[in-house]
């Protein structure tokens, strides 16, 4: 790891780590919302298909 | 073209396969970009902190790009009063805010070892980027603050239109004012001013971020369409 980030690990590693965390949060939150509201719409549609 | 895609049924059919395709492209390009970025050689001036650029620059670019998408959708929502345009604008905001926050944090982590400071209010690029983040937060807060969804969408769209003024300021701030930031280096006159060892991972990460945004934007618009459908059905069932 030291070869990859040298003496700047305290800055490089958090930058990549925070980026990965935020991107993963974006993916998880988007998929969770889509799943939640699709299920809600389908459930309400099933209650009253007309 | 707008009226073609503005049809919700057509949009749902198209986005159903387009979102995973864009997601797959994002996964592949990000994976290659990460490998090339992490193993890139240290720069003679920036040393290993140059690797922060591979996550900072695409995030900053996406902050602007997301806002352009948000503003474009807001414009169509205001002019054509189309609910899908409102849904598109609303769905772009949290993604744009996330990318802009990333640009600010990773830029700060790069600035500390290179400029000797985490932040400089006197720097036009930093300040205008921060204003962009605040406008995103304001846009989302406005949506939450007004109960009537149509009124909320209209008010937020007007704010989005006003915020467009900030986009050229962010982009050209390094040319218009003295700045700690360097000038254009990728879209410079006469071509990019950086070696392929840095340009390749930077472009791959930018493509990865862009396609990831495209995929997630579609997923979030779909979620918004379903949410509105669920609320409409609930209202109809309550009234019946």
PDB file of C-alpha atoms in Angstrom:
ATOM      1  CA  UNK A   1       0.000   0.000   0.000  1.00  0.00           C
ATOM      2  CA  UNK A   2       2.855   2.377   0.850  1.00  0.00           C
ATOM      3  CA  UNK A   3       4.217   1.974  -2.700  1.00  0.00           C
ATOM      4  CA  UNK A   4       0.841   3.076  -4.121  1.00  0.00           C
ATOM      5  CA  UNK A   5       0.201   6.144  -1.955  1.00  0.00           C
ATOM      6  CA  UNK A   6       3.659   6.992  -0.564  1.00  0.00           C
ATOM      7  CA  UNK A   7       3.658   9.447   2.348  1.00  0.00           C
ATOM      8  CA  UNK A   8       0.347  10.925   1.190  1.00  0.00           C
ATOM      9  CA  UNK A   9      -1.779   7.952   2.293  1.00  0.00           C
ATOM     10  CA  UNK A  10      -3.564  10.102   4.895  1.00  0.00           C
ATOM     11  CA  UNK A  11      -5.070  12.131   2.012  1.00  0.00           C
ATOM     12  CA  UNK A  12      -5.288   9.659  -0.898  1.00  0.00           C
ATOM     13  CA  UNK A  13      -6.943   6.768   0.986  1.00  0.00           C
ATOM     14  CA  UNK A  14      -9.775   8.872   2.554  1.00  0.00           C
ATOM     15  CA  UNK A  15     -10.425  10.544  -0.829  1.00  0.00           C
ATOM     16  CA  UNK A  16     -10.919   7.172  -2.552  1.00  0.00           C
ATOM     17  CA  UNK A  17     -12.724   5.675   0.458  1.00  0.00           C
ATOM     18  CA  UNK A  18     -15.222   8.532   0.769  1.00  0.00           C
ATOM     19  CA  UNK A  19     -15.807   8.458  -3.001  1.00  0.00           C
ATOM     20  CA  UNK A  20     -16.528   4.713  -2.901  1.00  0.00           C
ATOM     21  CA  UNK A  21     -18.855   5.130   0.100  1.00  0.00           C
ATOM     22  CA  UNK A  22     -20.856   7.965  -1.515  1.00  0.00           C
ATOM     23  CA  UNK A  23     -21.167   6.161  -4.874  1.00  0.00           C
ATOM     24  CA  UNK A  24     -22.301   2.968  -3.122  1.00  0.00           C
ATOM     25  CA  UNK A  25     -24.829   4.969  -1.089  1.00  0.00           C
ATOM     26  CA  UNK A  26     -26.188   6.506  -4.321  1.00  0.00           C
ATOM     27  CA  UNK A  27     -26.614   3.044  -5.860  1.00  0.00           C
ATOM     28  CA  UNK A  28     -28.196   1.524  -2.726  1.00  0.00           C
ATOM     29  CA  UNK A  29     -30.558   4.463  -2.106  1.00  0.00           C
ATOM     30  CA  UNK A  30     -31.703   4.598  -5.760  1.00  0.00           C
ATOM     31  CA  UNK A  31     -32.403   0.844  -5.911  1.00  0.00           C
ATOM     32  CA  UNK A  32     -34.130   0.887  -2.516  1.00  0.00           C
ATOM     33  CA  UNK A  33     -36.441   3.734  -3.560  1.00  0.00           C
ATOM     34  CA  UNK A  34     -37.298   2.093  -6.876  1.00  0.00           C
ATOM     35  CA  UNK A  35     -38.085  -1.205  -5.172  1.00  0.00           C
ATOM     36  CA  UNK A  36     -40.128   0.407  -2.400  1.00  0.00           C
ATOM     37  CA  UNK A  37     -42.365   2.482  -4.669  1.00  0.00           C
ATOM     38  CA  UNK A  38     -42.771  -0.227  -7.315  1.00  0.00           C
ATOM     39  CA  UNK A  39     -44.022  -2.565  -4.587  1.00  0.00           C
ATOM     40  CA  UNK A  40     -46.308   0.141  -3.166  1.00  0.00           C
ATOM     41  CA  UNK A  41     -47.799   0.892  -6.609  1.00  0.00           C
ATOM     42  CA  UNK A  42     -48.270  -2.816  -7.372  1.00  0.00           C
ATOM     43  CA  UNK A  43     -49.896  -3.449  -3.973  1.00  0.00           C
ATOM     44  CA  UNK A  44     -52.377  -0.590  -4.425  1.00  0.00           C
ATOM     45  CA  UNK A  45     -53.058  -1.674  -7.989  1.00  0.00           C
ATOM     46  CA  UNK A  46     -53.750  -5.237  -6.801  1.00  0.00           C
ATOM     47  CA  UNK A  47     -56.265  -3.915  -4.246  1.00  0.00           C
ATOM     48  CA  UNK A  48     -58.229  -2.125  -6.933  1.00  0.00           C
ATOM     49  CA  UNK A  49     -57.200  -3.242 -10.451  1.00  0.00           C
ATOM     50  CA  UNK A  50     -59.824  -0.975 -12.081  1.00  0.00           C
TER      51      UNK A  50
ATOM     52  CA  UNK B   1     -37.873  14.051 -29.323  1.00  0.00           C
ATOM     53  CA  UNK B   2     -38.938  15.417 -25.933  1.00  0.00           C
ATOM     54  CA  UNK B   3     -42.599  14.573 -26.524  1.00  0.00           C
ATOM     55  CA  UNK B   4     -41.585  11.043 -27.615  1.00  0.00           C
ATOM     56  CA  UNK B   5     -39.788  10.297 -24.319  1.00  0.00           C
ATOM     57  CA  UNK B   6     -42.219  12.362 -22.214  1.00  0.00           C
ATOM     58  CA  UNK B   7     -44.781   9.594 -22.546  1.00  0.00           C
ATOM     59  CA  UNK B   8     -44.490   7.793 -19.138  1.00  0.00           C
ATOM     60  CA  UNK B   9     -45.316   4.336 -20.577  1.00  0.00           C
ATOM     61  CA  UNK B  10     -42.675   4.748 -23.294  1.00  0.00           C
ATOM     62  CA  UNK B  11     -40.167   6.058 -20.762  1.00  0.00           C
ATOM     63  CA  UNK B  12     -40.770   3.120 -18.402  1.00  0.00           C
ATOM     64  CA  UNK B  13     -40.327   0.617 -21.249  1.00  0.00           C
ATOM     65  CA  UNK B  14     -37.110   2.291 -22.458  1.00  0.00           C
ATOM     66  CA  UNK B  15     -35.557   2.858 -19.033  1.00  0.00           C
ATOM     67  CA  UNK B  16     -36.265  -0.730 -17.971  1.00  0.00           C
ATOM     68  CA  UNK B  17     -33.424  -2.007 -20.187  1.00  0.00           C
ATOM     69  CA  UNK B  18     -31.370   1.190 -20.557  1.00  0.00           C
ATOM     70  CA  UNK B  19     -30.715   1.633 -16.808  1.00  0.00           C
ATOM     71  CA  UNK B  20     -29.025  -1.798 -16.336  1.00  0.00           C
ATOM     72  CA  UNK B  21     -27.059  -1.385 -19.588  1.00  0.00           C
ATOM     73  CA  UNK B  22     -25.672   1.978 -18.425  1.00  0.00           C
ATOM     74  CA  UNK B  23     -25.016   0.445 -14.992  1.00  0.00           C
ATOM     75  CA  UNK B  24     -23.001  -2.375 -16.565  1.00  0.00           C
ATOM     76  CA  UNK B  25     -20.959   0.102 -18.662  1.00  0.00           C
ATOM     77  CA  UNK B  26     -20.325   2.124 -15.488  1.00  0.00           C
ATOM     78  CA  UNK B  27     -19.177  -0.962 -13.542  1.00  0.00           C
ATOM     79  CA  UNK B  28     -16.694  -2.010 -16.263  1.00  0.00           C
ATOM     80  CA  UNK B  29     -15.255   1.465 -16.914  1.00  0.00           C
ATOM     81  CA  UNK B  30     -14.990   2.252 -13.192  1.00  0.00           C
ATOM     82  CA  UNK B  31     -13.240  -1.060 -12.519  1.00  0.00           C
ATOM     83  CA  UNK B  32     -10.616  -0.447 -15.240  1.00  0.00           C
ATOM     84  CA  UNK B  33     -10.328   3.220 -14.216  1.00  0.00           C
ATOM     85  CA  UNK B  34      -9.737   2.284 -10.568  1.00  0.00           C
ATOM     86  CA  UNK B  35      -7.003  -0.235 -11.473  1.00  0.00           C
ATOM     87  CA  UNK B  36      -5.245   2.239 -13.801  1.00  0.00           C
ATOM     88  CA  UNK B  37      -5.754   5.121 -11.348  1.00  0.00           C
ATOM     89  CA  UNK B  38      -4.449   3.312  -8.280  1.00  0.00           C
ATOM     90  CA  UNK B  39      -1.381   1.985 -10.131  1.00  0.00           C
ATOM     91  CA  UNK B  40      -0.583   5.266 -11.963  1.00  0.00           C
ATOM     92  CA  UNK B  41       2.921   6.609 -11.300  1.00  0.00           C
ATOM     93  CA  UNK B  42       3.411   9.553  -8.935  1.00  0.00           C
ATOM     94  CA  UNK B  43       3.609  12.993 -10.550  1.00  0.00           C
ATOM     95  CA  UNK B  44       6.894  14.926 -10.271  1.00  0.00           C
ATOM     96  CA  UNK B  45       5.132  17.819  -8.517  1.00  0.00           C
ATOM     97  CA  UNK B  46       1.944  16.336  -6.995  1.00  0.00           C
ATOM     98  CA  UNK B  47       3.580  12.990  -6.152  1.00  0.00           C
ATOM     99  CA  UNK B  48       0.943  10.359  -5.185  1.00  0.00           C
ATOM    100  CA  UNK B  49      -1.745  12.984  -4.493  1.00  0.00           C
ATOM    101  CA  UNK B  50      -2.277  13.047  -8.267  1.00  0.00           C
ATOM    102  CA  UNK B  51      -4.406   9.921  -7.652  1.00  0.00           C
ATOM    103  CA  UNK B  52      -6.988  12.069  -5.861  1.00  0.00           C
ATOM    104  CA  UNK B  53      -7.561  13.793  -9.226  1.00  0.00           C
ATOM    105  CA  UNK B  54      -9.072  10.578 -10.632  1.00  0.00           C
ATOM    106  CA  UNK B  55     -11.976  10.801  -8.166  1.00  0.00           C
ATOM    107  CA  UNK B  56     -12.052  14.601  -7.728  1.00  0.00           C
ATOM    108  CA  UNK B  57     -12.196  15.813 -11.342  1.00  0.00           C
ATOM    109  CA  UNK B  58     -15.012  13.429 -12.459  1.00  0.00           C
ATOM    110  CA  UNK B  59     -17.030  14.357  -9.337  1.00  0.00           C
ATOM    111  CA  UNK B  60     -16.615  18.078 -10.066  1.00  0.00           C
ATOM    112  CA  UNK B  61     -17.591  17.535 -13.717  1.00  0.00           C
ATOM    113  CA  UNK B  62     -20.643  15.524 -12.654  1.00  0.00           C
ATOM    114  CA  UNK B  63     -21.723  18.256 -10.213  1.00  0.00           C
ATOM    115  CA  UNK B  64     -22.001  20.620 -13.201  1.00  0.00           C
ATOM    116  CA  UNK B  65     -23.439  18.026 -15.603  1.00  0.00           C
ATOM    117  CA  UNK B  66     -26.156  16.932 -13.133  1.00  0.00           C
ATOM    118  CA  UNK B  67     -27.126  20.558 -12.606  1.00  0.00           C
ATOM    119  CA  UNK B  68     -27.377  21.116 -16.381  1.00  0.00           C
ATOM    120  CA  UNK B  69     -29.685  18.052 -16.555  1.00  0.00           C
ATOM    121  CA  UNK B  70     -31.703  19.325 -13.577  1.00  0.00           C
ATOM    122  CA  UNK B  71     -32.040  22.789 -15.107  1.00  0.00           C
ATOM    123  CA  UNK B  72     -32.931  21.395 -18.560  1.00  0.00           C
ATOM    124  CA  UNK B  73     -35.655  19.182 -17.074  1.00  0.00           C
ATOM    125  CA  UNK B  74     -36.884  22.094 -14.918  1.00  0.00           C
ATOM    126  CA  UNK B  75     -37.153  24.273 -18.042  1.00  0.00           C
ATOM    127  CA  UNK B  76     -39.243  21.630 -19.829  1.00  0.00           C
ATOM    128  CA  UNK B  77     -41.334  21.186 -16.672  1.00  0.00           C
ATOM    129  CA  UNK B  78     -42.010  24.916 -16.461  1.00  0.00           C
ATOM    130  CA  UNK B  79     -42.733  25.444 -20.160  1.00  0.00           C
ATOM    131  CA  UNK B  80     -44.637  22.223 -21.012  1.00  0.00           C
ATOM    132  CA  UNK B  81     -45.994  21.495 -17.512  1.00  0.00           C
ATOM    133  CA  UNK B  82     -45.089  17.839 -17.952  1.00  0.00           C
ATOM    134  CA  UNK B  83     -44.966  15.709 -14.807  1.00  0.00           C
ATOM    135  CA  UNK B  84     -42.166  13.470 -16.163  1.00  0.00           C
ATOM    136  CA  UNK B  85     -39.909  16.520 -16.601  1.00  0.00           C
ATOM    137  CA  UNK B  86     -40.597  17.498 -12.974  1.00  0.00           C
ATOM    138  CA  UNK B  87     -39.802  13.930 -11.890  1.00  0.00           C
ATOM    139  CA  UNK B  88     -36.537  14.035 -13.887  1.00  0.00           C
ATOM    140  CA  UNK B  89     -35.476  17.326 -12.309  1.00  0.00           C
ATOM    141  CA  UNK B  90     -36.353  16.185  -8.793  1.00  0.00           C
ATOM    142  CA  UNK B  91     -34.493  12.875  -9.297  1.00  0.00           C
ATOM    143  CA  UNK B  92     -31.280  14.532 -10.510  1.00  0.00           C
ATOM    144  CA  UNK B  93     -30.896  16.765  -7.433  1.00  0.00           C
ATOM    145  CA  UNK B  94     -29.697  14.267  -4.767  1.00  0.00           C
ATOM    146  CA  UNK B  95     -27.247  12.703  -7.230  1.00  0.00           C
ATOM    147  CA  UNK B  96     -25.863  16.111  -8.209  1.00  0.00           C
ATOM    148  CA  UNK B  97     -25.589  17.131  -4.552  1.00  0.00           C
ATOM    149  CA  UNK B  98     -23.701  13.895  -3.812  1.00  0.00           C
ATOM    150  CA  UNK B  99     -21.219  14.454  -6.659  1.00  0.00           C
ATOM    151  CA  UNK B 100     -20.701  18.100  -5.690  1.00  0.00           C
ATOM    152  CA  UNK B 101     -20.109  17.164  -2.041  1.00  0.00           C
ATOM    153  CA  UNK B 102     -17.569  14.582  -3.230  1.00  0.00           C
ATOM    154  CA  UNK B 103     -15.806  17.212  -5.353  1.00  0.00           C
ATOM    155  CA  UNK B 104     -15.585  19.560  -2.344  1.00  0.00           C
ATOM    156  CA  UNK B 105     -14.321  16.911   0.098  1.00  0.00           C
ATOM    157  CA  UNK B 106     -11.803  15.249  -2.246  1.00  0.00           C
ATOM    158  CA  UNK B 107     -10.608  18.678  -3.431  1.00  0.00           C
ATOM    159  CA  UNK B 108     -10.015  19.654   0.172  1.00  0.00           C
ATOM    160  CA  UNK B 109      -8.081  16.418   0.783  1.00  0.00           C
ATOM    161  CA  UNK B 110      -5.890  17.278  -2.215  1.00  0.00           C
ATOM    162  CA  UNK B 111      -5.519  20.954  -1.268  1.00  0.00           C
ATOM    163  CA  UNK B 112      -4.144  20.339   2.209  1.00  0.00           C
ATOM    164  CA  UNK B 113      -0.866  18.667   1.137  1.00  0.00           C
ATOM    165  CA  UNK B 114      -0.494  20.635  -2.149  1.00  0.00           C
ATOM    166  CA  UNK B 115      -1.622  24.179  -1.243  1.00  0.00           C
ATOM    167  CA  UNK B 116      -1.102  23.895   2.510  1.00  0.00           C
ATOM    168  CA  UNK B 117      -4.769  24.625   3.270  1.00  0.00           C
ATOM    169  CA  UNK B 118      -8.032  22.681   3.429  1.00  0.00           C
ATOM    170  CA  UNK B 119     -10.084  25.603   2.130  1.00  0.00           C
ATOM    171  CA  UNK B 120      -9.686  29.153   0.769  1.00  0.00           C
ATOM    172  CA  UNK B 121     -12.779  31.403   0.597  1.00  0.00           C
ATOM    173  CA  UNK B 122     -10.863  33.782  -1.648  1.00  0.00           C
ATOM    174  CA  UNK B 123     -10.654  31.157  -4.378  1.00  0.00           C
ATOM    175  CA  UNK B 124     -13.432  31.667  -6.936  1.00  0.00           C
ATOM    176  CA  UNK B 125     -13.582  28.003  -8.018  1.00  0.00           C
ATOM    177  CA  UNK B 126     -13.938  26.720  -4.448  1.00  0.00           C
ATOM    178  CA  UNK B 127     -16.532  29.324  -3.491  1.00  0.00           C
ATOM    179  CA  UNK B 128     -18.635  28.932  -6.666  1.00  0.00           C
ATOM    180  CA  UNK B 129     -18.544  25.124  -6.274  1.00  0.00           C
ATOM    181  CA  UNK B 130     -19.739  25.533  -2.673  1.00  0.00           C
ATOM    182  CA  UNK B 131     -22.563  27.811  -3.891  1.00  0.00           C
ATOM    183  CA  UNK B 132     -23.532  25.077  -6.381  1.00  0.00           C
ATOM    184  CA  UNK B 133     -23.813  22.641  -3.465  1.00  0.00           C
ATOM    185  CA  UNK B 134     -25.965  25.103  -1.495  1.00  0.00           C
ATOM    186  CA  UNK B 135     -28.263  25.588  -4.519  1.00  0.00           C
ATOM    187  CA  UNK B 136     -28.725  21.804  -4.729  1.00  0.00           C
ATOM    188  CA  UNK B 137     -29.633  21.729  -1.015  1.00  0.00           C
ATOM    189  CA  UNK B 138     -31.988  24.694  -1.486  1.00  0.00           C
ATOM    190  CA  UNK B 139     -33.673  22.962  -4.426  1.00  0.00           C
ATOM    191  CA  UNK B 140     -34.280  19.797  -2.378  1.00  0.00           C
ATOM    192  CA  UNK B 141     -35.410  21.782   0.680  1.00  0.00           C
ATOM    193  CA  UNK B 142     -37.918  23.733  -1.438  1.00  0.00           C
ATOM    194  CA  UNK B 143     -39.416  20.482  -2.729  1.00  0.00           C
ATOM    195  CA  UNK B 144     -39.803  19.233   0.839  1.00  0.00           C
ATOM    196  CA  UNK B 145     -41.151  22.502   2.214  1.00  0.00           C
ATOM    197  CA  UNK B 146     -44.234  22.824  -0.040  1.00  0.00           C
ATOM    198  CA  UNK B 147     -46.985  20.208   0.345  1.00  0.00           C
ATOM    199  CA  UNK B 148     -48.648  20.818  -3.025  1.00  0.00           C
ATOM    200  CA  UNK B 149     -46.364  18.863  -5.374  1.00  0.00           C
ATOM    201  CA  UNK B 150     -47.135  20.947  -8.477  1.00  0.00           C
ATOM    202  CA  UNK B 151     -46.442  24.218  -6.652  1.00  0.00           C
ATOM    203  CA  UNK B 152     -43.287  22.714  -5.153  1.00  0.00           C
ATOM    204  CA  UNK B 153     -42.073  21.606  -8.593  1.00  0.00           C
ATOM    205  CA  UNK B 154     -42.748  25.066 -10.058  1.00  0.00           C
ATOM    206  CA  UNK B 155     -40.991  26.919  -7.225  1.00  0.00           C
ATOM    207  CA  UNK B 156     -38.014  24.536  -7.317  1.00  0.00           C
ATOM    208  CA  UNK B 157     -37.813  24.840 -11.120  1.00  0.00           C
ATOM    209  CA  UNK B 158     -37.609  28.649 -10.852  1.00  0.00           C
ATOM    210  CA  UNK B 159     -34.791  28.284  -8.304  1.00  0.00           C
ATOM    211  CA  UNK B 160     -33.058  25.836 -10.677  1.00  0.00           C
ATOM    212  CA  UNK B 161     -33.298  28.391 -13.529  1.00  0.00           C
ATOM    213  CA  UNK B 162     -31.773  31.109 -11.352  1.00  0.00           C
ATOM    214  CA  UNK B 163     -28.975  28.753 -10.270  1.00  0.00           C
ATOM    215  CA  UNK B 164     -27.915  28.217 -13.905  1.00  0.00           C
ATOM    216  CA  UNK B 165     -26.069  31.549 -13.652  1.00  0.00           C
ATOM    217  CA  UNK B 166     -23.546  29.807 -11.394  1.00  0.00           C
ATOM    218  CA  UNK B 167     -22.556  27.124 -13.952  1.00  0.00           C
ATOM    219  CA  UNK B 168     -20.356  29.300 -16.219  1.00  0.00           C
ATOM    220  CA  UNK B 169     -18.932  30.952 -13.090  1.00  0.00           C
ATOM    221  CA  UNK B 170     -17.797  27.553 -11.762  1.00  0.00           C
ATOM    222  CA  UNK B 171     -16.403  26.498 -15.138  1.00  0.00           C
ATOM    223  CA  UNK B 172     -14.607  29.700 -16.140  1.00  0.00           C
ATOM    224  CA  UNK B 173     -13.620  30.898 -12.659  1.00  0.00           C
ATOM    225  CA  UNK B 174     -10.032  29.697 -13.166  1.00  0.00           C
ATOM    226  CA  UNK B 175      -9.744  31.926 -16.260  1.00  0.00           C
ATOM    227  CA  UNK B 176     -11.704  34.964 -15.045  1.00  0.00           C
ATOM    228  CA  UNK B 177      -9.967  35.383 -11.685  1.00  0.00           C
ATOM    229  CA  UNK B 178      -6.631  34.594 -10.069  1.00  0.00           C
ATOM    230  CA  UNK B 179      -7.110  31.200  -8.486  1.00  0.00           C
ATOM    231  CA  UNK B 180      -5.208  28.572  -6.568  1.00  0.00           C
ATOM    232  CA  UNK B 181      -6.637  26.174  -9.134  1.00  0.00           C
ATOM    233  CA  UNK B 182      -4.653  25.426 -12.260  1.00  0.00           C
ATOM    234  CA  UNK B 183      -6.151  26.403 -15.644  1.00  0.00           C
ATOM    235  CA  UNK B 184      -7.854  24.024 -18.052  1.00  0.00           C
ATOM    236  CA  UNK B 185      -5.707  20.919 -18.562  1.00  0.00           C
ATOM    237  CA  UNK B 186      -8.025  18.368 -20.193  1.00  0.00           C
ATOM    238  CA  UNK B 187     -10.073  20.666 -22.454  1.00  0.00           C
ATOM    239  CA  UNK B 188      -7.163  23.040 -23.053  1.00  0.00           C
ATOM    240  CA  UNK B 189      -6.568  24.703 -26.409  1.00  0.00           C
ATOM    241  CA  UNK B 190      -4.302  22.451 -28.465  1.00  0.00           C
ATOM    242  CA  UNK B 191      -5.424  19.276 -26.667  1.00  0.00           C
ATOM    243  CA  UNK B 192      -4.979  17.794 -23.193  1.00  0.00           C
ATOM    244  CA  UNK B 193      -1.889  18.885 -21.262  1.00  0.00           C
ATOM    245  CA  UNK B 194      -1.215  15.634 -19.428  1.00  0.00           C
ATOM    246  CA  UNK B 195       0.458  12.297 -20.232  1.00  0.00           C
ATOM    247  CA  UNK B 196      -1.584   9.224 -21.194  1.00  0.00           C
ATOM    248  CA  UNK B 197      -0.757   7.560 -17.839  1.00  0.00           C
ATOM    249  CA  UNK B 198      -3.004  10.184 -16.173  1.00  0.00           C
ATOM    250  CA  UNK B 199      -5.373  11.056 -19.012  1.00  0.00           C
ATOM    251  CA  UNK B 200      -6.544   7.448 -19.596  1.00  0.00           C
ATOM    252  CA  UNK B 201      -7.690   6.684 -16.011  1.00  0.00           C
ATOM    253  CA  UNK B 202      -9.141  10.196 -15.721  1.00  0.00           C
ATOM    254  CA  UNK B 203     -11.267   9.772 -18.863  1.00  0.00           C
ATOM    255  CA  UNK B 204     -12.299   6.233 -17.857  1.00  0.00           C
ATOM    256  CA  UNK B 205     -13.376   7.406 -14.394  1.00  0.00           C
ATOM    257  CA  UNK B 206     -15.261  10.325 -15.981  1.00  0.00           C
ATOM    258  CA  UNK B 207     -17.060   7.941 -18.352  1.00  0.00           C
ATOM    259  CA  UNK B 208     -17.792   5.642 -15.397  1.00  0.00           C
ATOM    260  CA  UNK B 209     -19.220   8.472 -13.278  1.00  0.00           C
ATOM    261  CA  UNK B 210     -21.298   9.763 -16.223  1.00  0.00           C
ATOM    262  CA  UNK B 211     -22.827   6.377 -17.101  1.00  0.00           C
ATOM    263  CA  UNK B 212     -23.415   5.647 -13.396  1.00  0.00           C
ATOM    264  CA  UNK B 213     -25.317   8.918 -13.128  1.00  0.00           C
ATOM    265  CA  UNK B 214     -27.299   8.046 -16.285  1.00  0.00           C
ATOM    266  CA  UNK B 215     -28.263   4.674 -14.844  1.00  0.00           C
ATOM    267  CA  UNK B 216     -29.162   5.959 -11.368  1.00  0.00           C
ATOM    268  CA  UNK B 217     -31.053   8.931 -12.788  1.00  0.00           C
ATOM    269  CA  UNK B 218     -33.278   6.598 -14.783  1.00  0.00           C
ATOM    270  CA  UNK B 219     -33.781   4.350 -11.715  1.00  0.00           C
ATOM    271  CA  UNK B 220     -34.769   7.348  -9.578  1.00  0.00           C
ATOM    272  CA  UNK B 221     -37.165   8.749 -12.219  1.00  0.00           C
ATOM    273  CA  UNK B 222     -38.798   5.304 -12.382  1.00  0.00           C
ATOM    274  CA  UNK B 223     -39.099   5.328  -8.580  1.00  0.00           C
ATOM    275  CA  UNK B 224     -40.710   8.785  -8.739  1.00  0.00           C
ATOM    276  CA  UNK B 225     -43.203   7.636 -11.400  1.00  0.00           C
ATOM    277  CA  UNK B 226     -44.148   4.654  -9.207  1.00  0.00           C
ATOM    278  CA  UNK B 227     -44.434   6.877  -6.130  1.00  0.00           C
ATOM    279  CA  UNK B 228     -46.857   9.202  -7.906  1.00  0.00           C
ATOM    280  CA  UNK B 229     -48.827   6.241  -9.239  1.00  0.00           C
ATOM    281  CA  UNK B 230     -49.054   4.750  -5.718  1.00  0.00           C
ATOM    282  CA  UNK B 231     -50.199   8.083  -4.242  1.00  0.00           C
ATOM    283  CA  UNK B 232     -52.790   8.589  -7.000  1.00  0.00           C
ATOM    284  CA  UNK B 233     -54.181   5.071  -6.437  1.00  0.00           C
ATOM    285  CA  UNK B 234     -54.264   5.616  -2.656  1.00  0.00           C
ATOM    286  CA  UNK B 235     -56.160   8.883  -3.131  1.00  0.00           C
ATOM    287  CA  UNK B 236     -58.620   7.261  -5.537  1.00  0.00           C
ATOM    288  CA  UNK B 237     -59.196   4.310  -3.190  1.00  0.00           C
ATOM    289  CA  UNK B 238     -59.708   6.653  -0.221  1.00  0.00           C
ATOM    290  CA  UNK B 239     -62.269   8.734  -2.102  1.00  0.00           C
ATOM    291  CA  UNK B 240     -64.173   5.651  -3.396  1.00  0.00           C
TER     292      UNK B 240
END
